[in-house]
Short mmCIF file of C-alpha atoms and ligand atoms in Angstrom, two decimals:
data_model
loop_
_atom_site.label_atom_id
_atom_site.label_comp_id
_atom_site.label_asym_id
_atom_site.label_seq_id
_atom_site.Cartn_x
_atom_site.Cartn_y
_atom_site.Cartn_z
CA MET A 177 0.00 0.00 0.00
CA THR A 178 1.34 3.48 -0.81
CA ASP A 179 1.51 5.97 2.04
CA ASP A 180 -1.44 7.90 0.56
CA ALA A 181 -3.52 4.74 0.31
CA ARG A 182 -2.58 3.85 3.88
CA VAL A 183 -3.60 7.33 5.11
CA SER A 184 -6.97 7.08 3.28
CA ALA A 185 -7.60 3.63 4.69
CA ILE A 186 -6.93 4.86 8.23
CA TRP A 187 -9.30 7.79 7.79
CA ASN A 188 -11.97 5.54 6.29
CA GLY A 189 -11.68 3.27 9.32
CA LEU A 190 -11.95 6.20 11.72
CA LYS A 191 -14.93 7.70 9.92
CA SER A 192 -16.88 4.47 9.63
CA ALA A 193 -16.48 3.37 13.27
CA ASP A 194 -19.42 3.89 15.64
CA ILE A 195 -19.23 7.05 17.70
CA PRO A 196 -19.43 6.03 21.36
CA GLU A 197 -21.80 7.49 23.92
CA LEU A 198 -19.77 9.54 26.43
CA ARG A 199 -21.98 8.73 29.41
CA SER A 200 -21.09 5.05 29.32
CA ILE A 201 -17.45 5.51 28.40
CA PHE A 202 -16.10 5.13 31.94
CA THR A 203 -18.19 2.08 32.83
CA ALA A 204 -17.17 0.41 29.58
CA ASP A 205 -13.48 0.94 30.39
CA PRO A 206 -12.59 1.19 34.09
CA ASP A 207 -8.99 2.01 33.09
CA ARG A 208 -9.99 5.01 31.04
CA LEU A 209 -8.63 7.60 33.45
CA THR A 210 -5.14 6.10 33.55
CA LYS A 211 -5.07 5.87 29.74
CA HIS A 212 -6.33 9.37 28.98
CA VAL A 213 -4.90 11.54 31.74
CA PHE A 214 -1.28 12.71 31.54
CA GLU A 215 0.99 14.81 33.73
CA VAL A 216 3.95 16.83 32.56
CA ALA A 217 5.75 19.91 33.90
CA GLY A 218 3.15 20.44 36.66
CA LEU A 219 0.26 20.34 34.18
CA ARG A 220 -2.45 17.69 34.16
CA PHE A 221 -4.11 16.96 30.80
CA ASP A 222 -7.39 15.11 31.01
CA PHE A 223 -8.72 13.89 27.66
CA SER A 224 -10.95 11.23 29.23
CA LYS A 225 -14.25 13.04 28.52
CA THR A 226 -13.73 12.87 24.75
CA HIS A 227 -15.10 10.31 22.30
CA LEU A 228 -11.78 8.67 21.50
CA LEU A 229 -11.73 4.99 22.44
CA ASP A 230 -8.68 2.72 22.30
CA PRO A 231 -9.25 1.69 18.64
CA ALA A 232 -9.41 5.37 17.58
CA ILE A 233 -6.15 6.07 19.41
CA GLU A 234 -4.58 3.04 17.68
CA SER A 235 -5.74 4.36 14.29
CA PHE A 236 -4.29 7.79 15.01
CA LEU A 237 -1.00 6.23 16.08
CA ASP A 238 -1.00 4.45 12.73
CA LEU A 239 -1.75 7.72 11.00
CA ALA A 240 1.15 9.44 12.79
CA GLU A 241 3.41 6.69 11.52
CA ALA A 242 2.01 6.79 7.99
CA VAL A 243 2.60 10.55 7.69
CA ASP A 244 6.06 10.19 9.30
CA PHE A 245 5.24 12.45 12.21
CA ALA A 246 8.53 11.50 13.93
CA GLY A 247 10.49 12.50 10.82
CA ALA A 248 8.70 15.86 10.57
CA ARG A 249 9.37 16.58 14.24
CA ALA A 250 13.04 15.64 13.90
CA ALA A 251 13.34 17.86 10.83
CA MET A 252 11.91 20.83 12.73
CA PHE A 253 14.32 20.46 15.66
CA ALA A 254 17.23 19.84 13.25
CA GLY A 255 16.62 23.25 11.66
CA GLU A 256 15.61 21.93 8.24
CA ALA A 257 13.61 24.30 6.04
CA ILE A 258 10.24 22.75 6.92
CA ASN A 259 8.48 26.02 6.10
CA ASN A 260 8.84 24.97 2.48
CA SER A 261 6.79 27.74 0.85
CA GLU A 262 9.17 30.35 2.30
CA GLY A 263 12.30 28.17 2.36
CA ARG A 264 12.80 28.74 6.09
CA ALA A 265 13.62 26.68 9.13
CA VAL A 266 11.28 26.81 12.14
CA GLU A 267 13.42 27.42 15.20
CA HIS A 268 11.42 28.74 18.12
CA GLY A 269 12.50 25.60 20.01
CA ALA A 270 16.13 26.71 19.74
CA LEU A 271 15.26 29.86 21.71
CA ARG A 272 14.50 27.52 24.61
CA GLY A 273 17.66 25.48 24.08
CA GLU A 274 16.10 22.69 22.01
CA GLY A 275 17.25 22.70 18.40
CA ARG A 276 20.19 23.12 16.02
CA ALA A 277 23.36 23.83 18.02
CA GLU A 278 24.27 26.99 15.99
CA THR A 279 20.85 28.56 16.52
CA VAL A 280 20.81 27.59 20.20
CA ALA A 281 24.18 29.36 20.60
CA GLU A 282 23.01 32.39 18.59
CA ALA A 283 19.84 32.62 20.70
CA LYS A 284 21.90 32.48 23.88
CA ALA A 285 24.10 35.34 22.71
CA LEU A 286 21.04 37.40 21.75
CA ARG A 287 19.54 36.74 25.17
CA THR A 288 22.71 37.97 26.85
CA ARG A 289 22.47 41.15 24.77
CA MET A 290 18.85 41.62 25.90
CA ARG A 291 19.74 41.04 29.52
CA THR A 292 22.58 43.55 29.32
CA LEU A 293 20.20 46.18 27.97
CA ILE A 294 17.62 45.42 30.66
CA ASP A 295 20.29 45.66 33.36
CA ALA A 296 21.33 49.02 31.92
CA ILE A 297 17.73 50.28 31.94
CA GLU A 298 17.34 49.09 35.53
CA GLY A 299 20.55 50.98 36.30
CA GLU A 300 18.89 54.09 34.83
CA ALA A 301 21.23 54.30 31.82
CA LEU A 302 18.23 55.57 29.86
CA GLY A 303 17.11 57.88 32.67
CA ASP A 304 13.94 57.54 34.67
CA VAL A 305 11.87 54.66 33.27
CA ARG A 306 8.64 53.66 34.92
CA HIS A 307 6.40 52.89 31.96
CA VAL A 308 6.95 50.56 29.02
CA LEU A 309 4.84 51.12 25.93
CA HIS A 310 5.07 47.98 23.80
CA ILE A 311 3.89 48.55 20.22
CA GLY A 312 3.40 45.58 17.90
CA ILE A 313 0.60 43.55 16.34
CA GLY A 314 -0.28 39.86 15.87
CA GLY A 315 2.56 37.69 17.10
CA SER A 316 4.51 40.77 18.09
CA ALA A 317 1.84 41.72 20.63
CA LEU A 318 -0.44 38.82 21.59
CA GLY A 319 2.20 36.80 23.47
CA PRO A 320 3.64 39.71 25.48
CA ASP A 321 0.13 40.96 26.27
CA LEU A 322 -0.99 37.53 27.50
CA LEU A 323 2.11 36.96 29.60
CA VAL A 324 2.21 40.37 31.24
CA ASP A 325 -1.50 40.17 32.04
CA ALA A 326 -1.19 36.62 33.38
CA LEU A 327 2.00 36.90 35.39
CA ALA A 328 2.66 40.49 36.38
CA ARG A 329 -0.56 41.46 38.13
CA HIS A 330 1.12 41.75 41.50
CA SER A 331 4.46 43.00 40.18
CA ASP A 332 5.69 46.38 41.37
CA ARG A 333 8.28 46.70 38.61
CA TYR A 334 7.41 48.55 35.37
CA ASP A 335 3.91 49.40 34.11
CA VAL A 336 3.60 47.73 30.75
CA ALA A 337 0.96 48.59 28.16
CA VAL A 338 0.66 46.71 24.88
CA VAL A 339 -0.80 48.57 21.90
CA SER A 340 -1.62 46.84 18.65
CA ASN A 341 -4.64 48.30 16.90
CA VAL A 342 -4.09 51.09 14.40
CA ASP A 343 -7.26 52.68 15.79
CA GLY A 344 -5.89 55.73 17.61
CA CYS A 345 -8.27 54.97 20.50
CA ALA A 346 -5.95 52.11 21.46
CA LEU A 347 -2.83 54.27 21.70
CA GLU A 348 -4.72 57.05 23.43
CA ALA A 349 -5.97 54.64 26.08
CA ALA A 350 -2.46 53.26 26.65
CA LEU A 351 -0.89 56.69 26.99
CA LYS A 352 -3.38 57.78 29.62
CA GLY A 353 -1.58 57.66 32.92
CA PHE A 354 1.87 57.31 31.29
CA ASP A 355 4.41 60.06 31.92
CA PRO A 356 6.19 60.85 28.62
CA GLN A 357 9.36 61.71 30.56
CA ALA A 358 9.43 58.24 32.12
CA THR A 359 8.27 56.07 29.23
CA LEU A 360 10.22 53.65 27.07
CA ILE A 361 8.80 53.01 23.59
CA VAL A 362 9.31 49.44 22.47
CA VAL A 363 8.68 48.84 18.78
CA ALA A 364 8.17 45.12 18.15
CA SER A 365 7.98 43.94 14.57
CA LYS A 366 9.68 41.00 12.92
CA THR A 367 9.67 42.77 9.54
CA PHE A 368 9.75 46.36 10.85
CA THR A 369 7.40 47.29 8.02
CA THR A 370 3.95 46.48 9.45
CA SER A 371 1.93 49.61 8.76
CA GLU A 372 -0.12 49.63 11.98
CA THR A 373 2.98 49.26 14.14
CA MET A 374 4.96 51.90 12.29
CA LEU A 375 2.11 54.43 12.51
CA ASN A 376 1.59 53.78 16.23
CA ALA A 377 5.35 54.08 16.82
CA ALA A 378 5.49 57.41 14.96
CA SER A 379 2.54 58.76 16.97
CA ALA A 380 4.06 57.63 20.26
CA LEU A 381 7.29 59.38 19.33
CA GLN A 382 5.31 62.51 18.47
CA TRP A 383 3.62 62.31 21.89
CA MET A 384 7.07 62.40 23.50
CA MET A 385 8.22 65.27 21.28
CA ASP A 386 5.06 67.26 22.11
CA ALA A 387 5.85 66.79 25.80
CA GLY A 388 9.37 68.18 25.27
CA VAL A 389 11.23 64.94 26.02
CA ASP A 390 14.95 65.34 25.22
CA ASP A 391 16.07 62.86 22.58
CA PRO A 392 12.88 60.77 22.18
CA TYR A 393 14.66 58.41 19.75
CA GLY A 394 17.05 57.66 22.60
CA ARG A 395 14.11 56.09 24.45
CA VAL A 396 13.10 53.70 21.70
CA ILE A 397 13.95 49.99 21.78
CA ALA A 398 13.42 47.88 18.66
CA LEU A 399 12.67 44.13 18.75
CA THR A 400 13.02 42.76 15.25
CA ALA A 401 14.45 40.25 12.78
CA SER A 402 15.18 43.18 10.43
CA PRO A 403 17.70 45.33 12.34
CA ASP A 404 18.66 47.30 9.21
CA LYS A 405 15.11 48.57 8.86
CA ALA A 406 15.01 49.56 12.53
CA MET A 407 18.25 51.51 12.06
CA GLU A 408 16.85 53.24 8.97
CA TRP A 409 13.82 54.22 11.05
CA GLY A 410 16.13 55.94 13.55
CA VAL A 411 16.81 53.43 16.31
CA ASP A 412 20.41 53.28 17.48
CA GLU A 413 22.05 49.89 16.99
CA THR A 414 22.72 49.55 20.72
CA ARG A 415 18.99 49.56 21.39
CA ILE A 416 18.03 47.03 18.75
CA LEU A 417 17.38 43.52 20.02
CA PRO A 418 17.37 41.17 17.03
CA PHE A 419 15.96 37.68 16.69
CA PRO A 420 16.51 35.03 14.01
CA GLU A 421 14.48 35.07 10.79
CA SER A 422 13.68 31.40 11.41
CA VAL A 423 11.43 32.35 14.34
CA GLY A 424 7.88 32.90 13.10
CA GLY A 425 5.87 35.88 14.37
CA ARG A 426 3.29 33.81 16.25
CA TYR A 427 6.07 31.71 17.80
CA SER A 428 8.26 34.63 18.81
CA LEU A 429 7.44 35.47 22.43
CA TRP A 430 10.53 33.52 23.54
CA SER A 431 12.82 35.84 21.57
CA SER A 432 13.46 39.54 22.17
CA ILE A 433 9.71 39.96 21.53
CA GLY A 434 9.48 38.86 25.18
CA PHE A 435 11.35 42.02 26.25
CA PRO A 436 8.33 43.59 28.03
CA VAL A 437 7.75 40.29 29.82
CA ALA A 438 11.30 40.35 31.16
CA MET A 439 10.81 44.00 32.14
CA ALA A 440 7.57 43.23 33.99
CA LEU A 441 8.66 39.97 35.66
CA GLY A 442 12.38 40.48 36.05
CA TRP A 443 15.00 38.39 34.26
CA GLY A 444 14.51 35.36 36.52
CA GLY A 445 10.82 35.18 35.56
CA PHE A 446 11.65 35.30 31.84
CA GLU A 447 14.19 32.49 32.18
CA GLU A 448 11.69 30.41 34.12
CA LEU A 449 9.23 30.85 31.25
CA LEU A 450 11.81 29.52 28.79
CA GLU A 451 12.63 26.61 31.09
CA GLY A 452 8.95 25.66 31.28
CA ALA A 453 8.72 25.67 27.49
CA ALA A 454 11.94 23.62 27.27
CA ALA A 455 10.43 21.00 29.61
CA MET A 456 7.51 20.65 27.17
CA ASP A 457 9.92 20.58 24.21
CA ARG A 458 11.80 17.69 25.76
CA HIS A 459 8.56 15.82 26.39
CA PHE A 460 7.41 16.45 22.81
CA ARG A 461 10.72 15.29 21.36
CA GLN A 462 11.19 12.24 23.55
CA ALA A 463 7.85 10.83 24.71
CA PRO A 464 6.60 7.87 22.68
CA ALA A 465 3.70 8.72 20.38
CA LYS A 466 1.11 7.03 22.57
CA ASP A 467 1.99 9.18 25.61
CA ASN A 468 2.94 12.33 23.74
CA ILE A 469 0.60 15.04 24.99
CA PRO A 470 0.72 17.57 22.13
CA LEU A 471 0.28 14.70 19.66
CA ARG A 472 -2.59 13.21 21.68
CA ALA A 473 -4.30 16.62 21.76
CA ALA A 474 -3.91 16.79 17.98
CA PHE A 475 -5.59 13.37 17.70
CA VAL A 476 -8.53 14.79 19.65
CA ASP A 477 -8.62 17.88 17.41
CA GLN A 478 -8.50 15.77 14.25
CA TYR A 479 -11.22 13.45 15.52
CA TYR A 480 -13.65 16.29 16.16
CA THR A 481 -12.83 18.18 12.98
CA GLN A 482 -12.69 15.32 10.50
CA VAL A 483 -14.83 12.58 12.03
CA MET A 484 -17.52 14.56 13.87
CA GLN A 485 -17.27 17.55 11.50
CA CYS A 486 -17.11 20.12 14.32
CA GLN A 487 -16.37 23.49 12.82
CA THR A 488 -15.24 25.20 16.01
CA ARG A 489 -13.43 24.48 19.24
CA ALA A 490 -13.85 26.54 22.40
CA VAL A 491 -11.30 27.31 25.10
CA PHE A 492 -12.49 28.55 28.47
CA ALA A 493 -9.93 29.63 31.01
CA TYR A 494 -11.39 29.41 34.48
CA ASP A 495 -8.87 31.98 35.56
CA GLU A 496 -9.06 35.72 35.01
CA ARG A 497 -5.30 35.85 34.48
CA LEU A 498 -5.65 33.75 31.34
CA GLY A 499 -8.33 35.95 29.82
CA LEU A 500 -6.15 36.72 26.80
CA LEU A 501 -5.33 33.08 26.09
CA PRO A 502 -8.21 32.51 23.61
CA SER A 503 -7.06 35.49 21.48
CA TYR A 504 -3.48 34.23 21.60
CA LEU A 505 -4.62 30.77 20.51
CA GLN A 506 -6.76 32.19 17.73
CA GLN A 507 -3.67 33.51 15.99
CA LEU A 508 -1.54 30.47 16.80
CA GLU A 509 -4.05 27.93 15.55
CA MET A 510 -5.97 29.75 12.84
CA GLU A 511 -3.04 31.56 11.22
CA SER A 512 -1.00 28.35 11.34
CA ASN A 513 -3.53 25.80 10.15
CA GLY A 514 -6.32 27.75 8.44
CA LYS A 515 -5.19 26.55 5.01
CA ALA A 516 -6.78 24.86 2.00
CA VAL A 517 -3.71 23.32 0.38
CA LYS A 518 -1.12 20.80 1.51
CA ARG A 519 2.64 21.27 1.53
CA ASP A 520 2.85 20.20 -2.12
CA GLY A 521 0.12 22.65 -3.20
CA SER A 522 -2.56 19.99 -3.68
CA PRO A 523 -5.99 20.54 -2.07
CA VAL A 524 -6.41 19.27 1.49
CA ASP A 525 -8.44 16.11 2.08
CA GLY A 526 -10.90 17.58 4.60
CA PRO A 527 -11.54 20.54 6.87
CA THR A 528 -8.42 22.11 8.39
CA ALA A 529 -8.21 24.30 11.53
CA PRO A 530 -11.50 24.66 13.34
CA ILE A 531 -12.46 28.16 14.43
CA THR A 532 -10.92 28.71 17.87
CA TRP A 533 -13.00 30.79 20.20
CA GLY A 534 -13.63 31.06 23.91
CA GLY A 535 -13.51 33.27 26.95
CA VAL A 536 -13.25 33.12 30.71
CA GLY A 537 -15.30 31.16 33.21
CA THR A 538 -17.46 31.84 34.98
CA ASP A 539 -18.46 34.81 32.78
CA ALA A 540 -18.97 32.63 29.71
CA GLN A 541 -21.45 30.41 31.57
CA HIS A 542 -23.82 33.35 31.67
CA ALA A 543 -23.37 34.21 28.03
CA VAL A 544 -22.50 31.39 25.61
CA PHE A 545 -22.88 28.12 27.49
CA GLN A 546 -26.56 27.83 26.57
CA LEU A 547 -25.46 26.95 23.03
CA LEU A 548 -22.84 24.50 24.27
CA HIS A 549 -25.37 22.59 26.37
CA GLN A 550 -28.48 22.70 24.20
CA GLY A 551 -27.55 24.15 20.80
CA THR A 552 -27.32 22.18 17.59
CA HIS A 553 -23.55 22.56 17.22
CA ILE A 554 -21.26 20.08 18.92
CA VAL A 555 -18.32 22.09 20.20
CA PRO A 556 -15.36 20.33 21.80
CA VAL A 557 -14.59 22.43 24.84
CA GLU A 558 -11.25 22.85 26.57
CA PHE A 559 -11.26 23.97 30.19
CA ILE A 560 -8.16 25.39 31.81
CA ALA A 561 -8.02 25.84 35.56
CA VAL A 562 -5.35 26.56 38.14
CA THR A 563 -5.33 24.88 41.56
CA GLU A 564 -3.61 27.75 43.41
CA ALA A 565 -5.62 30.94 43.58
CA GLY A 566 -4.30 34.05 41.85
CA ASP A 567 -6.19 36.42 44.15
CA ARG A 568 -5.65 37.27 47.78
CA LEU A 569 -9.30 37.47 48.74
CA ASP A 570 -11.43 34.96 50.62
CA PRO A 571 -10.63 31.42 49.31
CA GLU A 572 -14.34 31.09 48.63
CA HIS A 573 -13.77 32.92 45.30
CA HIS A 574 -11.32 30.39 43.99
CA GLU A 575 -13.28 27.41 45.25
CA ALA A 576 -16.38 28.69 43.46
CA LEU A 577 -14.34 29.14 40.27
CA LEU A 578 -13.02 25.57 40.31
CA VAL A 579 -16.33 24.02 41.31
CA ASN A 580 -18.02 25.74 38.37
CA CYS A 581 -15.34 24.61 35.94
CA PHE A 582 -15.62 20.96 36.90
CA ALA A 583 -19.43 21.13 37.02
CA GLN A 584 -19.59 22.35 33.42
CA GLY A 585 -17.49 19.46 32.10
CA ALA A 586 -19.69 16.97 33.95
CA ALA A 587 -22.91 18.65 32.77
CA LEU A 588 -21.80 18.68 29.13
CA MET A 589 -21.04 15.00 29.29
CA GLN A 590 -23.90 13.65 31.35
CA GLY A 591 -26.78 15.91 30.23
CA LYS A 592 -30.21 15.58 31.86
CA ASP A 593 -33.46 14.11 30.75
CA SER A 594 -36.79 15.88 31.14
CA ASP A 595 -40.37 15.47 29.93
CA ASP A 596 -40.18 19.08 28.82
CA PRO A 597 -38.05 19.28 25.64
CA ALA A 598 -36.97 22.86 26.46
CA ARG A 599 -35.50 21.62 29.73
CA ARG A 600 -33.77 18.58 28.28
CA TYR A 601 -29.96 18.47 28.04
CA PRO A 602 -28.74 15.95 25.45
CA GLY A 603 -25.34 15.47 27.10
CA ASN A 604 -22.71 13.42 25.26
CA ARG A 605 -20.79 16.67 24.66
CA PRO A 606 -17.01 16.44 24.86
CA SER A 607 -14.51 18.39 26.90
CA SER A 608 -10.85 18.22 27.87
CA THR A 609 -9.42 19.79 31.01
CA ILE A 610 -5.97 21.18 31.64
CA LEU A 611 -5.27 21.64 35.31
CA ILE A 612 -2.24 23.69 36.31
CA ASP A 613 -0.90 23.46 39.86
CA ASP A 614 0.20 27.08 40.04
CA LEU A 615 0.31 29.77 37.34
CA THR A 616 4.06 30.34 37.46
CA PRO A 617 6.15 31.48 34.47
CA HIS A 618 7.38 27.88 34.23
CA ALA A 619 3.86 26.46 33.99
CA LEU A 620 2.71 29.06 31.48
CA GLY A 621 5.82 28.48 29.37
CA ALA A 622 5.03 24.77 29.31
CA LEU A 623 1.37 25.42 28.47
CA ILE A 624 2.15 27.71 25.54
CA ALA A 625 4.79 25.33 24.17
CA PHE A 626 2.19 22.55 24.42
CA TYR A 627 -0.15 24.59 22.21
CA GLU A 628 2.64 25.33 19.73
CA HIS A 629 3.52 21.66 19.35
CA ARG A 630 -0.11 20.61 19.18
CA THR A 631 -0.60 23.07 16.32
CA PHE A 632 2.44 21.66 14.52
CA ALA A 633 1.25 18.08 15.11
CA ASN A 634 -2.15 18.94 13.63
CA GLY A 635 -0.41 20.42 10.59
CA VAL A 636 1.68 17.26 10.10
CA LEU A 637 -1.38 14.99 10.40
CA MET A 638 -3.15 17.10 7.74
CA GLY A 639 -0.06 17.39 5.53
CA ILE A 640 0.01 21.19 5.63
CA ASN A 641 2.72 23.78 6.26
CA SER A 642 1.74 25.48 9.54
CA PHE A 643 4.37 28.20 9.25
CA ASP A 644 3.40 30.49 6.40
CA GLN A 645 0.45 32.92 6.33
CA PHE A 646 -0.05 34.16 2.78
CA GLY A 647 -3.78 34.55 3.47
CA VAL A 648 -3.16 37.82 5.32
CA GLU A 649 -1.48 39.55 2.38
CA LEU A 650 -4.28 40.34 -0.09
CA GLY A 651 -6.24 42.58 2.27
CA LYS A 652 -3.05 44.49 3.14
CA GLU A 653 -2.31 44.96 -0.55
CA ILE A 654 -5.78 46.29 -1.31
CA ALA A 655 -5.60 48.67 1.69
CA ARG A 656 -2.34 50.07 0.31
CA THR A 657 -3.95 50.55 -3.12
CA ILE A 658 -6.90 52.40 -1.60
CA GLU A 659 -4.56 54.61 0.44
CA ARG A 660 -2.52 55.39 -2.65
CA GLU A 661 -5.16 55.68 -5.34
CA GLY A 662 -8.52 56.12 -3.61
CA PRO A 663 -11.73 54.48 -4.82
CA VAL A 664 -10.75 53.27 -8.26
CA GLY A 665 -11.36 49.92 -9.86
CA PHE A 666 -13.23 48.21 -7.01
CA ASP A 667 -16.70 46.75 -6.87
CA PRO A 668 -19.59 49.22 -6.43
CA SER A 669 -20.13 48.34 -2.76
CA THR A 670 -16.47 48.96 -1.81
CA MET A 671 -16.33 52.17 -3.90
CA ALA A 672 -19.48 53.53 -2.26
CA LEU A 673 -18.18 52.76 1.26
CA ILE A 674 -14.85 54.49 0.56
CA GLU A 675 -16.54 57.53 -0.95
CA ARG A 676 -19.05 57.84 1.87
CA ALA A 677 -16.57 57.44 4.76
CA LEU A 678 -13.30 58.78 3.35
CA GLY A 679 -14.55 61.33 0.80
O1 F6P B 255 -0.22 39.99 9.05
C1 F6P B 255 0.10 38.86 9.78
C2 F6P B 255 1.44 38.99 10.43
O2 F6P B 255 2.46 38.84 9.49
C3 F6P B 255 1.59 37.98 11.56
O3 F6P B 255 1.97 36.73 11.13
C4 F6P B 255 2.57 38.66 12.42
O4 F6P B 255 2.61 38.12 13.72
C5 F6P B 255 2.07 40.08 12.38
O5 F6P B 255 1.61 40.24 11.06
C6 F6P B 255 3.05 41.15 12.73
O6 F6P B 255 4.16 41.13 11.88
P1 F6P B 255 5.48 41.91 12.28
O7 F6P B 255 6.01 41.31 13.52
O8 F6P B 255 6.40 41.74 11.11
O9 F6P B 255 5.12 43.35 12.48
#
């Protein structure tokens, strides 16, 4: 059998097997918990309330072998150009010490450079600094924003604000309460050409000039893989923190893009984050396929997308500190795997990335959970909870949070019968739970690395390149044309909108 024929046969087997009833899944297999719950780096992953039975897992293990998952993983960590459409390696692992020796060494040297600059700032080499204004978008903003919000709530170091949107309301809001004489402007952009970022950076600089700050350019730090462009823009070489081209935007928070995180947490916190990610890298590289957590999570994703045809997946963090996680995951998963062609350009065999959405519990229970429990869509839900409380109030708060989280998973699975159809819960609805002991930088590093590898594993199982993003270019191109030429040559609807709003 050719590899393609083997892959099709595996999928046919998966799709034709009966879908089990979740309610009876534990009685049918008393060992289910031991087989579907895993622990690594202080994180507990519980996939037991999903529809995957042993035969489905066996089929997916076969699939992983048929698509040479192990070879693809080895190629990534060896620094081969697995991003084939752009001819680039994929080396975010090397930033955590796991990858090609040359890149690991280069990353270490770049980290030393970043630490030296941070030490200098702490030593007031750039004068009084109390506020850090981080300007970037997409992968140059979502990671830092998530990490600062999650980990620095009780930090008394620097105030960090992250601005991404080109809407001036975003920059205005961030500048409120910032003293221009005590602010550092951090311009984060892999390409240093992204129009939103460059406009926000120029306006922030103007804000400093208007306030009479001496040498505003002297208070700009650039985080980029294009140092020449940053220099052309006016940033002095000593304040440019580069990162390798082989680190993709949505995988870049471990590079100098993490600068505001190190500022907010202190250097020790940043290193702990990298160590947590490295612990997950080692697991991903070394654990056998059957116990490999990111791969197992990808099996679950593939089952719901391809077999049960679920078009979305929802992530609910039962922890206020992880409120930005769903947005972070939207870019990671949808920009990586929202594709319609395989690595060789041929059409994909089925649906690719589901739509990732979500929010925080318990808020979401009072807004969107109605649909999850009784709606017509089956949505695989992922719950994330933290055992240790993040607040210092009465422990009752945290207990209520956890109780609600676990109750929702049970309710989705077990449902409830009623004579009144409006009050009936069908149940049989899947969920996974990730339980973190304590939301430390180490744990969050491991969690984010888990999501990165899961995304990659999904891409390998579907045969797609997870590391390009050509789909974002056309809209940018058309925006540039409109800016340059105005309403010419577009469809009547677009022309009328431009004329009405922009004159
Ligand atoms: O437009 C999409 C994108 O290229 C993302 O992939 C990236 O994270 C973001 O824009 C920002 O790009 P840059 O870091 O080059 O400004």
